[in-house]
XYZ file of C-alpha atoms in Angstrom:
582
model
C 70.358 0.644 12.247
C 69.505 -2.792 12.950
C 68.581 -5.272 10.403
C 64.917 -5.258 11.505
C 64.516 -1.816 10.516
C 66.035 -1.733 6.972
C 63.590 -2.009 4.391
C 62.700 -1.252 0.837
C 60.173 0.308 -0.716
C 56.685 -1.002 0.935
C 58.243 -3.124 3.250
C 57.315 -3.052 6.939
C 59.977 -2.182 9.562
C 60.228 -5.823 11.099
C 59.802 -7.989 7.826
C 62.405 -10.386 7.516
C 65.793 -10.104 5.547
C 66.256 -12.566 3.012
C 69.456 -11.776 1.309
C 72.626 -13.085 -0.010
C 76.062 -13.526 1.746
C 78.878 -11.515 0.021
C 82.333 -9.930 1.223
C 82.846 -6.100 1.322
C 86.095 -5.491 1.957
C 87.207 -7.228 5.595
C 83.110 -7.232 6.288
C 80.989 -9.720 5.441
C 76.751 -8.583 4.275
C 74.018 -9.493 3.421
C 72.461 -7.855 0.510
C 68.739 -7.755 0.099
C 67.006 -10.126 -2.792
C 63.728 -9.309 -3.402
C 64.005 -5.437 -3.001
C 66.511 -2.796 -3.526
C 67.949 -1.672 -0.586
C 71.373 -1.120 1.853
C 73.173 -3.879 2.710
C 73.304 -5.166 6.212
C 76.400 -6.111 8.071
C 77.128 -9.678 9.533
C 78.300 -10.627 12.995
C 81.051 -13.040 11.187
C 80.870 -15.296 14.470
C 77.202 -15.910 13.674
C 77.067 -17.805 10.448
C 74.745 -20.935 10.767
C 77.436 -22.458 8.499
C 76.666 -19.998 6.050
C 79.686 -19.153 3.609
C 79.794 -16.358 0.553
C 77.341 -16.925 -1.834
C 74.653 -18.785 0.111
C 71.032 -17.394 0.228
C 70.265 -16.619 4.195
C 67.716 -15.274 6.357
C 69.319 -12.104 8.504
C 67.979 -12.026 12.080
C 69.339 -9.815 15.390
C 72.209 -10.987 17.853
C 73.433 -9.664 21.080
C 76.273 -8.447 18.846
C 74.404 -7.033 15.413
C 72.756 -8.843 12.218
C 73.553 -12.424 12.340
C 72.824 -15.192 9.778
C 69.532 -16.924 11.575
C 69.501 -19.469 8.725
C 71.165 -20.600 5.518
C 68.602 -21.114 3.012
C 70.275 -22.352 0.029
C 71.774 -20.707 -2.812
C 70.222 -17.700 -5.094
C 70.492 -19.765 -8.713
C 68.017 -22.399 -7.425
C 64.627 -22.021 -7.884
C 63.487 -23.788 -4.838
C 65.760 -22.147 -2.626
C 64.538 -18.958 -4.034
C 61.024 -19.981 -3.575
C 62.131 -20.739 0.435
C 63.619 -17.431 0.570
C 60.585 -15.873 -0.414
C 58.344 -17.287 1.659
C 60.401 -16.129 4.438
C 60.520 -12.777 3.124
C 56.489 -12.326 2.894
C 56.462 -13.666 6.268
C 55.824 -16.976 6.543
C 57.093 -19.253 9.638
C 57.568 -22.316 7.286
C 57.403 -24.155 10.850
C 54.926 -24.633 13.462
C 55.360 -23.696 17.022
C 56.487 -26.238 19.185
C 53.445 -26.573 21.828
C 51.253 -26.430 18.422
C 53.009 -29.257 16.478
C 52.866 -31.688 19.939
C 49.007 -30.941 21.037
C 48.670 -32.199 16.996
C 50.629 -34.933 17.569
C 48.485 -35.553 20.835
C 45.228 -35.268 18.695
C 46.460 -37.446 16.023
C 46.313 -40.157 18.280
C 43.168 -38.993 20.466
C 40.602 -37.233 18.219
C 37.611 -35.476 19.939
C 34.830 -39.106 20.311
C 31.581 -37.559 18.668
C 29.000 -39.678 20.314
C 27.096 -40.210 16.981
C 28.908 -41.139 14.173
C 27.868 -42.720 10.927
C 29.874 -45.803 9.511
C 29.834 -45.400 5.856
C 33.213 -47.536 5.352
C 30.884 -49.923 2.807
C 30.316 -46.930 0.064
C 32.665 -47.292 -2.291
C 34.513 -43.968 -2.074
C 37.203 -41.948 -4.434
C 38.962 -38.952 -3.763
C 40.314 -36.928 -7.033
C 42.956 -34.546 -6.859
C 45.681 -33.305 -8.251
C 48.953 -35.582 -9.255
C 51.406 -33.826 -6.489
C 48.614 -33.183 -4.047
C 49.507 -34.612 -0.508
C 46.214 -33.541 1.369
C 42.905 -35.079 0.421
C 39.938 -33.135 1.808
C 37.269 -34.656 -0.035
C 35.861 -38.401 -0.821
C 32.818 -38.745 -3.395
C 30.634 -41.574 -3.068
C 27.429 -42.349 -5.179
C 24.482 -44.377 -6.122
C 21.966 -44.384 -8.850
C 18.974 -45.606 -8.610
C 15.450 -45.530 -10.214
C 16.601 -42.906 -12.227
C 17.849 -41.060 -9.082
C 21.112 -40.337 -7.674
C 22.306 -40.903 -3.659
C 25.378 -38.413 -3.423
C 27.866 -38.242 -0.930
C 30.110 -35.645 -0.252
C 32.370 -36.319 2.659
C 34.841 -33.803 3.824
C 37.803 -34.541 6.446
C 36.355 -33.952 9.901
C 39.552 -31.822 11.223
C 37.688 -30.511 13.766
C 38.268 -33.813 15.770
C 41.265 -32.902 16.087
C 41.639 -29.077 16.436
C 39.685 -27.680 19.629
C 38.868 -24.399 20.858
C 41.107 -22.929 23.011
C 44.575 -24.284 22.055
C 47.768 -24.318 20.422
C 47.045 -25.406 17.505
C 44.034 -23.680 16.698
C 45.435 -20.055 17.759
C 47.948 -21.023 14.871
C 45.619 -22.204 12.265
C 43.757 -19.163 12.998
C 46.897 -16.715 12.838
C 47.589 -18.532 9.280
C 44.259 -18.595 7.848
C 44.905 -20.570 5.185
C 47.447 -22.669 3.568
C 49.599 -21.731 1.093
C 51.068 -23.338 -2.329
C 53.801 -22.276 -3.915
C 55.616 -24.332 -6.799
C 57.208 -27.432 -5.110
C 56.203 -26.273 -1.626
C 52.947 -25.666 1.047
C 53.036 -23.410 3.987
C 50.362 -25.890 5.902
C 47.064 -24.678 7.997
C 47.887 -27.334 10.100
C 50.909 -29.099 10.936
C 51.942 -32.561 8.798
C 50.277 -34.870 11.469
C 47.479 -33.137 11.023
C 47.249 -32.019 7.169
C 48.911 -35.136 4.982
C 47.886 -37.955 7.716
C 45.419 -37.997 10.228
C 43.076 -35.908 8.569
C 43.682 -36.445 4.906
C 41.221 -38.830 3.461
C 43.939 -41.518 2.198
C 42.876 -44.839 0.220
C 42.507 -47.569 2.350
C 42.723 -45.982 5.664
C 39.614 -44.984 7.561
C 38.913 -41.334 8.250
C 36.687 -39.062 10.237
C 35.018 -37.408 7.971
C 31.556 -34.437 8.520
C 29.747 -36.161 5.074
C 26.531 -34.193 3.030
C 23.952 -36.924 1.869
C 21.694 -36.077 -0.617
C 19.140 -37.486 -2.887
C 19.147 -35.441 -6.481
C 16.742 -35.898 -8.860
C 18.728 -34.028 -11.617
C 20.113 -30.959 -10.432
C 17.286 -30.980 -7.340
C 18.648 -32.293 -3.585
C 15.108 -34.028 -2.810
C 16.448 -34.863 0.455
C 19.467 -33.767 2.614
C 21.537 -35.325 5.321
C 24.575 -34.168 7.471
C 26.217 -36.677 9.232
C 29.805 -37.227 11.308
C 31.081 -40.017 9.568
C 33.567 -42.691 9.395
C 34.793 -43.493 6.101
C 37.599 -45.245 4.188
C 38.449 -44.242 0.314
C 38.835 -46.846 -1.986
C 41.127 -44.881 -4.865
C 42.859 -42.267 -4.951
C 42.095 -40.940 -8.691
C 44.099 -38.298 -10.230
C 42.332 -35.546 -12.467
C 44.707 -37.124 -15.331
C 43.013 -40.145 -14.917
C 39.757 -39.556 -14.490
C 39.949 -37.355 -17.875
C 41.532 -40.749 -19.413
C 38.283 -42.244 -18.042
C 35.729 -40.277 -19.698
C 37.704 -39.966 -22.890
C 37.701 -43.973 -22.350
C 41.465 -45.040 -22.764
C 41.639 -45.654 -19.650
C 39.316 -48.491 -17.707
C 36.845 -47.819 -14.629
C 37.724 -50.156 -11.729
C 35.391 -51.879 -9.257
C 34.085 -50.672 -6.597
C 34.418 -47.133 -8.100
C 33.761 -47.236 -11.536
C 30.007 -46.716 -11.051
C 30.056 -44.339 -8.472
C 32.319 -42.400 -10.447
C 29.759 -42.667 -13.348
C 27.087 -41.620 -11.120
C 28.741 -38.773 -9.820
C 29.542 -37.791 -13.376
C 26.201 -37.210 -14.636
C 25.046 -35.082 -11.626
C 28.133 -32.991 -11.920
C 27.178 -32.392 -15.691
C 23.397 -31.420 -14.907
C 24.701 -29.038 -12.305
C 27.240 -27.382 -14.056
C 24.991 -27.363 -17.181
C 22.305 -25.103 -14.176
C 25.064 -23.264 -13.138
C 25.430 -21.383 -16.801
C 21.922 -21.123 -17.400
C 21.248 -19.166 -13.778
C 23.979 -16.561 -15.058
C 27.593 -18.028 -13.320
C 30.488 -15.832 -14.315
C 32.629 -17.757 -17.167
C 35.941 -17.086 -16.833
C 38.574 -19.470 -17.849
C 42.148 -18.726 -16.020
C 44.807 -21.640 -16.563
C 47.288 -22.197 -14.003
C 50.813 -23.069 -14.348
C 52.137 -26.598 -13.037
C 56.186 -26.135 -12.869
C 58.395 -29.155 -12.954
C 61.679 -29.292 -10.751
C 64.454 -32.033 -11.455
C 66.376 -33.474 -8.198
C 68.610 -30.419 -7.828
C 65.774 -27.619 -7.300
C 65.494 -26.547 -10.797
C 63.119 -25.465 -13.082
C 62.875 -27.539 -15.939
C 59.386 -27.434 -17.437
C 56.006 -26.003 -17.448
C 52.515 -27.511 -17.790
C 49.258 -25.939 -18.099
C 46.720 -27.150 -15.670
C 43.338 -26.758 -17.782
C 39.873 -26.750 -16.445
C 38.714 -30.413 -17.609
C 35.585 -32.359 -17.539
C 37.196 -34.231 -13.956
C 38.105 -30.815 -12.478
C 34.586 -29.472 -13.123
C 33.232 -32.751 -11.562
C 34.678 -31.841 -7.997
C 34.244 -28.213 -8.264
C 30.433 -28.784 -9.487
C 29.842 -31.085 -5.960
C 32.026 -29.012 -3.984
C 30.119 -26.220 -4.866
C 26.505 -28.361 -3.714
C 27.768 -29.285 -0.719
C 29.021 -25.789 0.232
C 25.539 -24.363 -1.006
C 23.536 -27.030 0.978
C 25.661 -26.229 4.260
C 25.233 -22.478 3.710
C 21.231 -23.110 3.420
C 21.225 -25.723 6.566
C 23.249 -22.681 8.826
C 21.216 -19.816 7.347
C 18.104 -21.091 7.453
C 18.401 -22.284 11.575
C 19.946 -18.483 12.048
C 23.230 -20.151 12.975
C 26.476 -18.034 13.334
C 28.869 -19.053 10.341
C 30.948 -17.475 7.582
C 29.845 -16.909 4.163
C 31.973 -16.958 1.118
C 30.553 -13.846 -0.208
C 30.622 -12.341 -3.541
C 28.833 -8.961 -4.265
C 26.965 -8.260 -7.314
C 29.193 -5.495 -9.349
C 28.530 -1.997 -9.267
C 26.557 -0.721 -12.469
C 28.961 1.774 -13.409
C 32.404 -0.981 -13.182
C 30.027 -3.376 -15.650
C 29.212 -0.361 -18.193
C 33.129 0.112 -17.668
C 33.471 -3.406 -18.762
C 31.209 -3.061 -21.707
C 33.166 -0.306 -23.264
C 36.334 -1.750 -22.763
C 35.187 -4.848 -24.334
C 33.918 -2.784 -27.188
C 37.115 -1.204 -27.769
C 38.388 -3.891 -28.225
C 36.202 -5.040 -30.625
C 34.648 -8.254 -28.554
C 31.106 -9.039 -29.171
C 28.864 -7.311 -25.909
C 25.352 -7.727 -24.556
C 22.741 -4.800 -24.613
C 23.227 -2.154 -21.638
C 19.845 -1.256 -19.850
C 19.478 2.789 -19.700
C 19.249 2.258 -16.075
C 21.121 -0.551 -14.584
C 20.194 -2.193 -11.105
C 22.678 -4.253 -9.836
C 21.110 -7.952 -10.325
C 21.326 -6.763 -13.684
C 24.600 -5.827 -13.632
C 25.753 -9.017 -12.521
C 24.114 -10.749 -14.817
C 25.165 -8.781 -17.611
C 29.321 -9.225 -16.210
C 28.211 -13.183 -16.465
C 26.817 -12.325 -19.874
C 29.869 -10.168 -20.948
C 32.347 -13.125 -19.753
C 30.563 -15.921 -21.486
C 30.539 -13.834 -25.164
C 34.322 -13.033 -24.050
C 35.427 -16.519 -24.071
C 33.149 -17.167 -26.682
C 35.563 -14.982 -28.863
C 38.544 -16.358 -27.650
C 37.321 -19.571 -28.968
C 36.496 -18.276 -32.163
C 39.571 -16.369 -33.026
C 41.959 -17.194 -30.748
C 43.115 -13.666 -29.273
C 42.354 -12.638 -25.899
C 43.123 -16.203 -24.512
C 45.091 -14.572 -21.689
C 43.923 -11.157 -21.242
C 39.949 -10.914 -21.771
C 39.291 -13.292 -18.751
C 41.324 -10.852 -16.624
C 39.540 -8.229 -17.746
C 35.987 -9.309 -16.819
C 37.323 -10.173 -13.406
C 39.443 -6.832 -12.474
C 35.265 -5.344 -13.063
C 33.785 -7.611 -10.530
C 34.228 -6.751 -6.305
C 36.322 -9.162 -4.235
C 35.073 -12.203 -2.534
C 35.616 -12.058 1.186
C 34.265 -13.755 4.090
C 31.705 -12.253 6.362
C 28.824 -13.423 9.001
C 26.547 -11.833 6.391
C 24.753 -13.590 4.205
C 24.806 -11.467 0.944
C 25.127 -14.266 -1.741
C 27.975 -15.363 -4.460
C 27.176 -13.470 -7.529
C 29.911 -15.360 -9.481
C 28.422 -18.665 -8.917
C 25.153 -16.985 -9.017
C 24.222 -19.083 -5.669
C 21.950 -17.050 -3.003
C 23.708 -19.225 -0.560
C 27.397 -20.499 -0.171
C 29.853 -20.649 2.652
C 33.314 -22.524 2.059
C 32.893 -26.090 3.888
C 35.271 -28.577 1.442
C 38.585 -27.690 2.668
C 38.862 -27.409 6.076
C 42.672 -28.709 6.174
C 43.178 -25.949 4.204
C 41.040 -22.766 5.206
C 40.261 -21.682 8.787
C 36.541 -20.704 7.441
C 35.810 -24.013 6.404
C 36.669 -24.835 9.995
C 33.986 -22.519 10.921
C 31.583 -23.791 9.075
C 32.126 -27.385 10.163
C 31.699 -26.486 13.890
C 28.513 -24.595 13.167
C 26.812 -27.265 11.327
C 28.012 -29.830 13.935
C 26.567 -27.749 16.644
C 23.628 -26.939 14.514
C 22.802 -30.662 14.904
C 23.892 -31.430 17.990
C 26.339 -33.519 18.331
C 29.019 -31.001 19.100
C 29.483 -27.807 20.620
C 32.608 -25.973 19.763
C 30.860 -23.347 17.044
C 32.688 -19.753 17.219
C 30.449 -17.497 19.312
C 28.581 -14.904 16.860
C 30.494 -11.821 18.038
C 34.010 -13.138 17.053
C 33.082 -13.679 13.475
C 33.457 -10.477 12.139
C 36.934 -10.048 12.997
C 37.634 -13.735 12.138
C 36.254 -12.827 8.736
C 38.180 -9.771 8.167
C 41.269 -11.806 9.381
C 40.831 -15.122 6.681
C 40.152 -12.682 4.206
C 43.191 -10.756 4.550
C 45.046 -14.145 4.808
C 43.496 -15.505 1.433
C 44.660 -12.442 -0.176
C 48.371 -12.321 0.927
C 48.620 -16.160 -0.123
C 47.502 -15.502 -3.255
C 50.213 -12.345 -3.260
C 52.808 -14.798 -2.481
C 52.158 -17.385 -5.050
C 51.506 -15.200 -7.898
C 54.970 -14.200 -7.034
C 56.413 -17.467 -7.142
C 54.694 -18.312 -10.159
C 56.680 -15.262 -11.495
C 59.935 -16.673 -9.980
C 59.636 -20.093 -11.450
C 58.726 -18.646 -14.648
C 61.917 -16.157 -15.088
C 64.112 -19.176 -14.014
C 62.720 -21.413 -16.561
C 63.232 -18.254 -19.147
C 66.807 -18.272 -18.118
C 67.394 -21.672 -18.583
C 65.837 -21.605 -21.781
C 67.866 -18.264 -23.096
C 71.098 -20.004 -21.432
C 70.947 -22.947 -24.523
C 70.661 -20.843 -27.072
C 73.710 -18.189 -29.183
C 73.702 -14.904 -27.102
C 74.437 -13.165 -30.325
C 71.199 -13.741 -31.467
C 68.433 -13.985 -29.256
C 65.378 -15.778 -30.072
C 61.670 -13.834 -30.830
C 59.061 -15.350 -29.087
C 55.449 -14.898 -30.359
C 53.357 -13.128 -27.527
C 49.801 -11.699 -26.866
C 49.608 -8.115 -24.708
C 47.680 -9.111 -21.383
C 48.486 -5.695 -19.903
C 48.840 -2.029 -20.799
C 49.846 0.685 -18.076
C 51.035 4.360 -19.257
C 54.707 2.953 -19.526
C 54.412 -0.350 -21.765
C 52.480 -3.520 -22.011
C 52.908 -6.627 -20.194
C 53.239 -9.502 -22.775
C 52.887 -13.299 -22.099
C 54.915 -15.132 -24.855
C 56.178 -18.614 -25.590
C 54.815 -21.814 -25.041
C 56.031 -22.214 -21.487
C 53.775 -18.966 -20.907
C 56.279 -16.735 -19.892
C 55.378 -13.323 -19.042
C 57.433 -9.850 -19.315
C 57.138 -6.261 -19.380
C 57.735 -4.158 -22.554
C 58.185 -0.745 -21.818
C 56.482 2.041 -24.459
C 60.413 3.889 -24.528
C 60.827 0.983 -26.382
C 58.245 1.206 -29.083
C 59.693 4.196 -30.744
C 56.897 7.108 -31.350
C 55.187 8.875 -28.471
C 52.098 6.420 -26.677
C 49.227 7.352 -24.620
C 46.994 5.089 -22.813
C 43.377 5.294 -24.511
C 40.583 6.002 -22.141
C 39.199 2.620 -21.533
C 42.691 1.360 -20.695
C 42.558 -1.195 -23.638
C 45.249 -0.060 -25.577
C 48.359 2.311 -25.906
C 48.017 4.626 -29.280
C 50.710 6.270 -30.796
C 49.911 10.019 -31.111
C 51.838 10.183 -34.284
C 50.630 7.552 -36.964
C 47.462 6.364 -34.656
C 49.012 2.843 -33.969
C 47.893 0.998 -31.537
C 48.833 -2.088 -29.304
C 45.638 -3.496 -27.569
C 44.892 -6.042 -25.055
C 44.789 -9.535 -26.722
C 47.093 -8.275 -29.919
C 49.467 -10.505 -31.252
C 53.094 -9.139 -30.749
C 56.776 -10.697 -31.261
C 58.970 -9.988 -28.779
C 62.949 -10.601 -27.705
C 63.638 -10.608 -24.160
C 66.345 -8.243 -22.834
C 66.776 -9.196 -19.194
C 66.053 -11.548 -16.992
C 65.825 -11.134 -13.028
C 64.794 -14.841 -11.804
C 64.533 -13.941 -8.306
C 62.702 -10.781 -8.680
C 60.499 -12.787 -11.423
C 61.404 -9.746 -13.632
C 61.700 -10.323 -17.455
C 62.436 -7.273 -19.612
C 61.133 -7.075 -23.295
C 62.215 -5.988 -26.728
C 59.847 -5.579 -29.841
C 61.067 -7.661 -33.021
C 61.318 -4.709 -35.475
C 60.614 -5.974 -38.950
């Protein structure tokens, strides 16, 4: 059987091997990482200068398996974060006749005939600390108590045209993806961290939304393809150090970023009071030191700069969705479906059971008022995590696994979690083929370009991002889990074997055969399994909590717990728990 065809449980028959080099005997094989599985044997000649040990990526040779690639080694993070990449799939390079027609474009982007120069608005980009591509620039001015906005947005489809290389692969990816440490681009480097990315003091092609608010109100709206050149680039760090005023606005910015600042507040402040899902979901920022380790973990909270961008992001995408719906021009929505009635009374009781304040329930439930009663449900949710403190981790989870999916479409059926009756994504088109979409809709809605997809492609186009957006996010919930289990190990590896530390913990998770548990301070995250709890369990009805049948005992979502861990599989991003009996 060829290496192709080996797989493990879920696998398809010609996903990648990612596996690590050993010696069996006189043979040398590769044995599968991230699933449990038979080994596969190793043309010897065909090493890549691969020797025992190393973490490599099996492909076929005239004679048998052969190593295609040495990756790295299987105790470094990053190497394990390479490997699986590989494994779900991903090229982690672009094709050849892709890479030069960006290269080509780089140089010679598409001439739009009419393009605004707005290089004298003093412009900012915020982003992230490690970000590398800058989609969006914020400009502002106010003025007789009213505020000029713009939102400009990299104009990448200057550079990728219908009908090539490069835009058969940004379509085939979809969507970039982020792993700790690492991106699997949209678009190739020329493209995606230079030509297109709005970098300070460079000028840019940009596709920039005017507006004039009068508080949360556009009175007036503007597209325009633009030329513009960023005067910062701010981190969210440092804008936060801004408004908490330890840190100093700079000219030209400083008052554009004040300007910007009280729109974003007004329409965020809307946004609540029109019934937008609450739902607070920290990420994890991992820290690697020069070797490819994990060394450290930082939570990246939702903060008064991130809600500025998201807040104008979400106005420009809303204004574009409006402009394309209301000429009856072919796009892609960003569509979110109101809930079903029967998942939100689901909700309700759950909630209940776990005794978390809940709105009314209407004896007969339409579904507008179910999804305003799911927005209602997740703002008293994290109005009781504030309060008492439990439920930080696993009440926000819970309101969302009750809501539908957001997918793209060519239908228009609104965003019921930003309660907006019309949104498309338009803000990241280095990033997201839909934005892409979007952009050359709007362009040739105004005529000034005329490379919009024709209207009977977009339903497969739609089905295809979607499916895209949801493997990414597979993948990097995944790596999340990686990094996290190697940080755990390093952690474990300083302290006496012989007695384990207990980590304090909060159940995110129950399932019929233990909880899942997210512990520590880092925020790891493991399973504890019920054979371990002693008694006999059994998952209550609302599948809050696992109650002993015995004494009545139960563990609940959001519960405190103290746990020890008891194995630790870093690249499998397994962690197996203990309780601390007492």
């Amino acid at each position: 059987m060829s290496a192709a065809t080996r797989r493990g449980p879920g696998r398809r028959l010609d996903a990648p091997l990612v596996g690590v080099l050993e010696k069996r005997g006189r043979f040398l094989v590769a044995e599968p990482l991230f699933f449990r599985g038979p080994r596969v044997a190793i043309d010897g000649r065909a090493l890549s200068g691969a020797r025992q040990g190393d973490l490599v990526l099996v492909g076929q040779g005239k004679r048998g398996a052969r190593v295609a690639r040495r990756i790295g080694r299987p105790h470094v993070a990053r190497d394990v974060l390479e490997g699986l990449m590989l494994h779900r799939g991903l090229h982690r390079a672009y094709a050849r006749s892709a890479s030069a027609e960006a290269e080509r474009a780089a140089q010679n982007p598409y001439a739009a005939d009419a393009r605004v120069d707005l290089r004298p608005l003093p412009t900012f980009t915020i982003d992230p600390e490690d970000a590398r591509d800058f989609d969006d620039a914020i400009s502002a001015h106010e003025e007789d108590g009213r505020v000029r906005l713009w939102v400009h947005i990299a104009d990448v489809t200057a550079y990728v045209r219908p009908g090539g290389a490069l835009e058969g692969e940004a379509y085939r990816r979809g969507t970039s993806v982020y792993v700790p440490g690492a991106v699997e681009p949209m678009l190739p480097e020329a493209l995606s961290t230079e030509a297109c990315s709005l970098r300070p003091d460079e000028d840019r092609l940009a596709v920039t939304v005017e507006l004039e608010m009068e508080g949360t109100e556009p009175r007036a709206v503007q597209f325009h393809r633009s030329l513009v050149r960023s005067d910062a680039r701010l981190t969210y760090g440092q804008v936060d150090e801004i408004f908490g005023e330890t840190r100093r606005a700079e000219e030209p910015w400083g008052p554009a970023l004040a300007a910007a600042r009280g729109v974003a507040a007004a329409l965020a402040a809307r946004r609540k009071e029109r019934g937008a899902l609450e739902v607070e979901t920290p990420e994890p920022v991992y820290r690697f030191d020069g070797d490819g380790h994990v060394v450290g973990v930082d939570d990246a909270e939702q903060t008064e700069a991130h809600s500025l961008i998201e807040e104008l992001m979400i106005l420009a995408n809303e204004q574009v969705a409006g402009y394309l719906e209301d000429r009856r021009l072919p796009t892609l929505y960003r569509v979110h479906e109101r809930p079903d009635p029967s998942s939100v009374e689901f909700l309700i009781e759950q909630l209940e059971s776990l005794e978390v304040p809940t709105p009314l329930v209407p004896e007969h439930m339409t579904p507008q008022q179910a999804a305003a009663l799911a927005a209602e449900a997740s703002r008293m949710a994290a109005a009781e995590v504030r309060r008492s403190g439990r439920g930080r981790h696993a009440f926000g989870s819970l309101v969302l696994r009750s809501l539908k999916q957001a997918y793209y479409t060519p239908r228009n059926l609104g965003h019921a979690g930003l309660a907006s009756a019309r949104y498309c994504h338009f803000t990241s088109p280095i990033r997201r083929y839909p934005d892409v979409v979007a952009h050359r809709a709007l362009l040739q809605g105004l005529g000034i370009d005329d490379a919009a997809h024709p209207a009977h492609e977009l339903e497969e186009a739609g089905i295809h991002s979607s499916a895209a957006e949801r493997a990414a996010m597979g993948i990097e919930r995944d790596a999340d889990d990686v990094c996290s289990a190697f940080l755990l190990d390093r952690v474990l590896a300083e302290v006496d074997p012989s007695n384990p530390p207990a980590f304090e913990g909060e159940v995110v998770g129950v399932i019929e055969k233990g909880t899942f548990v997210h512990f520590g301070d880092e925020g790891f995250e493991g399973f504890l399994p019920v054979r371990r709890l002693r008694e006999w369990w059994n998952l209550n009805e609302q599948g809050t909590a696992l109650v002993a049948e015995g004494s009545g005992r139960a563990v609940r979502l959001g519960d405190p717990v103290e746990v020890v861990v008891d194995r630790v599989d870093p690249p499998r991003g397994r962690v197996d728990l203990i309780p601390v009996d007492r």
